[in-house]
Short mmCIF file of C-alpha atoms in Angstrom, two decimals:
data_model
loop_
_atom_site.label_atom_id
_atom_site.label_comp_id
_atom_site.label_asym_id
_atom_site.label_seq_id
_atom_site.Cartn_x
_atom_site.Cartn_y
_atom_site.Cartn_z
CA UNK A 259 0.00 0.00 0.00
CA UNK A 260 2.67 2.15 1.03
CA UNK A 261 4.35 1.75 -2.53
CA UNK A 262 0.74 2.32 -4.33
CA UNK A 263 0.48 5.87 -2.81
CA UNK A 264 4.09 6.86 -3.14
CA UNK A 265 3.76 6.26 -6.90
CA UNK A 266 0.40 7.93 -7.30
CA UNK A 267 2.00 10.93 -5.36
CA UNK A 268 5.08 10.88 -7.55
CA UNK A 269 3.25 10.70 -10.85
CA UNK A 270 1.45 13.72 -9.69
CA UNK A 271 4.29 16.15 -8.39
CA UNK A 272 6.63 15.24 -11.40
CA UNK A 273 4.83 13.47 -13.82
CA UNK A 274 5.45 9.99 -15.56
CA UNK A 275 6.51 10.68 -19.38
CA UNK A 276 3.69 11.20 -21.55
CA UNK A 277 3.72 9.60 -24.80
CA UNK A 278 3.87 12.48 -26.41
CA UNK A 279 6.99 13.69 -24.33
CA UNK A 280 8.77 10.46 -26.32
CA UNK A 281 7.70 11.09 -29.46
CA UNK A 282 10.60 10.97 -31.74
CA UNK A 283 11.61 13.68 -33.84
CA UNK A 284 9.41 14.76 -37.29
CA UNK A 285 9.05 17.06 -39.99
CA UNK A 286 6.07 17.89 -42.32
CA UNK A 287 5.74 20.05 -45.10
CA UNK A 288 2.33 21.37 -46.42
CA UNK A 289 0.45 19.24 -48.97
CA UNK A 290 1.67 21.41 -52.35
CA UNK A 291 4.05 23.80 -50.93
CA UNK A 292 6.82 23.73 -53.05
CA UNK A 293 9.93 26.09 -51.88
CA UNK A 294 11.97 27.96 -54.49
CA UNK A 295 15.58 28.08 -53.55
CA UNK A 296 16.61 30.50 -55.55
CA UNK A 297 14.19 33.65 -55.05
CA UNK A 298 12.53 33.69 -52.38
CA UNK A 299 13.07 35.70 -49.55
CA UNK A 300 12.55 34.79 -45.97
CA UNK A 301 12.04 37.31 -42.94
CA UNK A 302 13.79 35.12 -39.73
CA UNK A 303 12.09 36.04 -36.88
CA UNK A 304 14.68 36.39 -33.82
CA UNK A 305 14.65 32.78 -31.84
CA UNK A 306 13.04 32.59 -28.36
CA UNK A 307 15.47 30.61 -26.10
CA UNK A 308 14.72 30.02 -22.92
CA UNK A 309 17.72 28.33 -20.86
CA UNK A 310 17.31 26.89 -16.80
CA UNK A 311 17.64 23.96 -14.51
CA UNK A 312 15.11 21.90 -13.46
CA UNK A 313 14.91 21.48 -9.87
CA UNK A 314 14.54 18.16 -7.66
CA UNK A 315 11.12 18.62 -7.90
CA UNK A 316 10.83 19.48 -11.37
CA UNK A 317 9.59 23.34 -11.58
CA UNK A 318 11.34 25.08 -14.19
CA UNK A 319 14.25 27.63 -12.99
CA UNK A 320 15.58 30.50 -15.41
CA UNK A 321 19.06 31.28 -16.05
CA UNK A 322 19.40 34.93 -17.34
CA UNK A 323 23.35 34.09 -17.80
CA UNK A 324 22.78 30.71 -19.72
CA UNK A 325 19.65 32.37 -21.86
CA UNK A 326 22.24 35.35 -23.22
CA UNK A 327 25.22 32.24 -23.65
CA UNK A 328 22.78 30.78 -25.57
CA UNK A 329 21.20 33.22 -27.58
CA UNK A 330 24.59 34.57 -28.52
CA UNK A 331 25.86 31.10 -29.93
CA UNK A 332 22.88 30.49 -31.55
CA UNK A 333 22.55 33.65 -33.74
CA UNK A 334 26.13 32.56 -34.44
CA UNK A 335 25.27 29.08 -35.81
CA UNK A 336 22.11 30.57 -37.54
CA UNK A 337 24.34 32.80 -39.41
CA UNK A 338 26.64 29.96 -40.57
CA UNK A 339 23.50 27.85 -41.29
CA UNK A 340 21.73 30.52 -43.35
CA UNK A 341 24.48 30.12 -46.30
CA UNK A 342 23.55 26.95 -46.48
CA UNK A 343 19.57 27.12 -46.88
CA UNK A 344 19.69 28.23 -50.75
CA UNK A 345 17.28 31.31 -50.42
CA UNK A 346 17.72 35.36 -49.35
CA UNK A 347 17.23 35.04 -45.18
CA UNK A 348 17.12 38.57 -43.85
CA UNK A 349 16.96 39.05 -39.92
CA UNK A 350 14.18 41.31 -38.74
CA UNK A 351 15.00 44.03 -37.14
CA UNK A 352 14.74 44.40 -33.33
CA UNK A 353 11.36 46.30 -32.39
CA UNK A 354 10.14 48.02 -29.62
CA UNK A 355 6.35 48.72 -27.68
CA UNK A 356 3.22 47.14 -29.40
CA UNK A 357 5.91 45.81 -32.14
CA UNK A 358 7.85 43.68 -29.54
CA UNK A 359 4.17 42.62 -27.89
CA UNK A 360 2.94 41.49 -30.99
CA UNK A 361 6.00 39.56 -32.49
CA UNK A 362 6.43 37.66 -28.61
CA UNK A 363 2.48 36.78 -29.24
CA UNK A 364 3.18 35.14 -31.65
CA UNK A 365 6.40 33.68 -31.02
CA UNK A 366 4.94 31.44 -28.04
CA UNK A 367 1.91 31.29 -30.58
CA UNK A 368 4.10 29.81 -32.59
CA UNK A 369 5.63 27.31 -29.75
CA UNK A 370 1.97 26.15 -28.67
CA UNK A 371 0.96 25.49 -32.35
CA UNK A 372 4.24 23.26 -32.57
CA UNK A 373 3.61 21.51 -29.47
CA UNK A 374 -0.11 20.80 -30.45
CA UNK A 375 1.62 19.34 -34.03
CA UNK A 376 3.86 16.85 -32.30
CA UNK A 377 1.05 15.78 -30.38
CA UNK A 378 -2.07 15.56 -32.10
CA UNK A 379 -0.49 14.78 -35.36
CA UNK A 380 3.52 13.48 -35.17
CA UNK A 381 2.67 10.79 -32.27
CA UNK A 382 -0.30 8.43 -33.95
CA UNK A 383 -1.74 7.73 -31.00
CA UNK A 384 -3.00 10.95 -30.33
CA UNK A 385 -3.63 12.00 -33.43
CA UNK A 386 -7.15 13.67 -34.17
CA UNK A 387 -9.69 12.52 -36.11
CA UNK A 388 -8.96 14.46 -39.36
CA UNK A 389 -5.54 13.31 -39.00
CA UNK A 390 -5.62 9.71 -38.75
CA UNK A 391 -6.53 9.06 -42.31
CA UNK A 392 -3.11 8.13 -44.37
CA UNK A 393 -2.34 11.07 -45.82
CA UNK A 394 -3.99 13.26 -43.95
CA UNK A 395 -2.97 16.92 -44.59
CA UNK A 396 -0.60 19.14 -42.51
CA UNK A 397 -3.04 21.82 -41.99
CA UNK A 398 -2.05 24.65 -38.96
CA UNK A 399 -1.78 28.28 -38.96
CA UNK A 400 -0.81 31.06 -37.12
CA UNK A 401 -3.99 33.33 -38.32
CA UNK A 402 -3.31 35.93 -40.91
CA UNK A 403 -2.51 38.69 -38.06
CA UNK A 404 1.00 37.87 -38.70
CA UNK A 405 1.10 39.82 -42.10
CA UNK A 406 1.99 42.51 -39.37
CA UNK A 407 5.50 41.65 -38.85
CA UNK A 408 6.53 41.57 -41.61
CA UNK A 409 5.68 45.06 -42.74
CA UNK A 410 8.08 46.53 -45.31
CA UNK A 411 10.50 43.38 -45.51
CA UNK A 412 9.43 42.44 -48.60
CA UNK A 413 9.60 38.78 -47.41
CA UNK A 414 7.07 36.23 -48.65
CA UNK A 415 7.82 33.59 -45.55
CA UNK A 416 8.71 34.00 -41.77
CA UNK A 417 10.61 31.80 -39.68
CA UNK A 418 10.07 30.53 -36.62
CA UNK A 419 12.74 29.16 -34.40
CA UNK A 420 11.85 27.88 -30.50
CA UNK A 421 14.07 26.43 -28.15
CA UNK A 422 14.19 25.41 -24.70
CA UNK A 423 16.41 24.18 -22.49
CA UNK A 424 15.69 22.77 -19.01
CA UNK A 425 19.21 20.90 -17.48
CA UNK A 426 18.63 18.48 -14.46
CA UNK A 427 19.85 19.73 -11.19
CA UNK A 428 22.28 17.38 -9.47
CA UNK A 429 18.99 16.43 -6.88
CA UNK A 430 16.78 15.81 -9.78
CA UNK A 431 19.15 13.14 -11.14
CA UNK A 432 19.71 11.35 -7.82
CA UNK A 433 15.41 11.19 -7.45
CA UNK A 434 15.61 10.17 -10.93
CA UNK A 435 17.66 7.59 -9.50
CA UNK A 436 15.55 6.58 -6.51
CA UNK A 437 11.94 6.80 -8.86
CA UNK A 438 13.64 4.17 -11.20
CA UNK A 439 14.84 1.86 -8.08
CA UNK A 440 10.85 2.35 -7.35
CA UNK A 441 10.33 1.46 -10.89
CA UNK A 442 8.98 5.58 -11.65
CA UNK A 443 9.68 6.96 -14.88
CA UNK A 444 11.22 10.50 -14.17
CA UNK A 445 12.06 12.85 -16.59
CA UNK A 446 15.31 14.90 -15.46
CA UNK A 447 16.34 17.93 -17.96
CA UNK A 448 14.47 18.40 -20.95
CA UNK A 449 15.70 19.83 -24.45
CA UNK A 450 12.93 20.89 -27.20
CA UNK A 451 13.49 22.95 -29.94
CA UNK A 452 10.78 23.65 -32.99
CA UNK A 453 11.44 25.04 -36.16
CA UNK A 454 8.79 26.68 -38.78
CA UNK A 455 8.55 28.41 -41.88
CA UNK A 456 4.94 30.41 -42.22
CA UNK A 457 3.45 32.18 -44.96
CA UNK A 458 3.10 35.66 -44.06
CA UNK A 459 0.15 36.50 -46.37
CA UNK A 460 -2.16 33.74 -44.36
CA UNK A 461 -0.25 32.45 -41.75
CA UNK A 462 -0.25 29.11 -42.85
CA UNK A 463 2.61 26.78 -41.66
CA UNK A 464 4.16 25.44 -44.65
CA UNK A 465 6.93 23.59 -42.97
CA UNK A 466 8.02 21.96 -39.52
CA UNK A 467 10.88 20.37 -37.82
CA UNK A 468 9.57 19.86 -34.01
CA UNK A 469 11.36 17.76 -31.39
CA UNK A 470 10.93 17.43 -27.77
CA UNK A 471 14.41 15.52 -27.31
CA UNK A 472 16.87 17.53 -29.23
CA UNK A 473 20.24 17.58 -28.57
CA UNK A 474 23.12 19.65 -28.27
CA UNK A 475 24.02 22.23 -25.24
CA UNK A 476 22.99 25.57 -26.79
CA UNK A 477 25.45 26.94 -23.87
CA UNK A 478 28.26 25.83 -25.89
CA UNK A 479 29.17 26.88 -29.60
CA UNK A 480 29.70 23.44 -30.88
CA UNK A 481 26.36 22.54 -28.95
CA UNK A 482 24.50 25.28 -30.85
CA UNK A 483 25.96 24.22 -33.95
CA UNK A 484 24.38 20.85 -33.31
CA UNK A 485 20.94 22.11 -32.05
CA UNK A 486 20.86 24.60 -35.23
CA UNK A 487 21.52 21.42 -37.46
CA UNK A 488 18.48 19.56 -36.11
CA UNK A 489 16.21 22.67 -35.96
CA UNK A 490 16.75 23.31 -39.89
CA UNK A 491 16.98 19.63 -40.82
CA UNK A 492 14.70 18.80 -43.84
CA UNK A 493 14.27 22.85 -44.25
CA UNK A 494 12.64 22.84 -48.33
CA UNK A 495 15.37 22.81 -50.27
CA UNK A 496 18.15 23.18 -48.15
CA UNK A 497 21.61 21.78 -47.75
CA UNK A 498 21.65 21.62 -44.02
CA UNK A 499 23.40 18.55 -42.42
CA UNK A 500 23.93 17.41 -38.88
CA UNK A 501 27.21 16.54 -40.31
CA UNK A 502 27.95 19.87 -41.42
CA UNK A 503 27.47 21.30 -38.18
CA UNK A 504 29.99 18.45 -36.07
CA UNK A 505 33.03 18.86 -38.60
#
């Protein structure tokens, strides 16, 4: 009995994985959406990283320092990677007031509609039931409202880049530890990272690379390299490699 409860408790402070936490990493592209690598120019949003520990109980701890680390390597990577993609990337250019608002709207927008992908459509299990069909098409969007960040860029497609970064604090690992002994799943440190190219006439996603297990440390340049390989991996048309970015 006294096993029975500690596992029902456990379960509910840190959760068991989900299947959808182990779905393996996918990529879709939008039933007809054919990418022209040549002229085409494509407005890339700045990424939203997020970098922290994850503490023995499992809440979620920020780490200004690690964020910047991160950030810094990744626009570095990015950079490398863009020469790489076949098409005119431009960055967009840092905004301030309503702008800023409206672009981090839709930047975790953008991270909840990726999340509900993997989920209701990448792990078959859960998938919905216009999406269990074979073939079913990949059909999300952002809403048109984001034809307003794009103003005078001239670009035809946004993208999207999300990561996060959650490391296990020494305690989580030893309760990971323990729960296993006790035959509990527990998750310690998570690493997801979604990338997505959106039409910026109708918000449609054309294209997306989503993974809740990515790997990499984004704190490291070499790490970045890595995570900035997986993110763009399968981008239309594109001649980005994980091997490219380990060399």
């Amino acid at each position: 009995m006294r096993f029975a409860f500690g596992y029902a408790v456990l379960c509910l402070l840190l959760g068991c994985l989900s299947p959808a936490a182990m779905a393996q990493e996918k990529s879709a592209v939008r039933q007809g959406f054919v990418l022209d690598p040549n002229s085409t120019k494509i407005l890339l949003f700045r990424p939203k990283v997020t970098v922290g520990s994850q503490s023995t109980a499992g809440m979620f701890e920020p780490n200004a320092d690690w964020t910047q680390q991160a950030r810094d390597n990744l626009d570095v990577a990015l950079a490398e990677a863009q020469q790489r993609l076949g098409n005119e990337i431009v960055g967009s250019v840092d905004v301030v007031g309503q702008q800023a608002g409206n672009l981090a709207e839709y930047q975790s927008l953008f991270g909840i509609v990726a999340q509900s992908v993997i989920e209701f459509q990448f792990f078959p299990g859960n998938r919905l039931p216009t999406k269990k069909r074979e073939g079913a098409a990949f059909d999300w969007t952002l809403g048109p409202g984001v034809t307003a960040l794009a103003a005078r860029s001239g670009a035809r497609y946004g993208l999207f880049i999300f990561t996060e970064d959650q490391f296990g604090s020494t305690g989580r690992k030893i309760f990971q530890v323990f729960a296993a002994m006790g035959g509990v799943g527990i998750q310690s440190g998570q690493h997801k990272g979604f990338a997505g190219l959106v039409d910026l006439d109708s918000g449609d996603l054309l294209w997306l690379n989503a993974d809740l297990q990515m790997g990499g440390d984004v704190r490291t340049m070499d790490g970045a390299r890595r995570r900035v390989a997986q993110l763009l991996e399968d981008f239309p048309g594109s001649t980005v490699s994980l091997a490219a970015a380990t060399q």
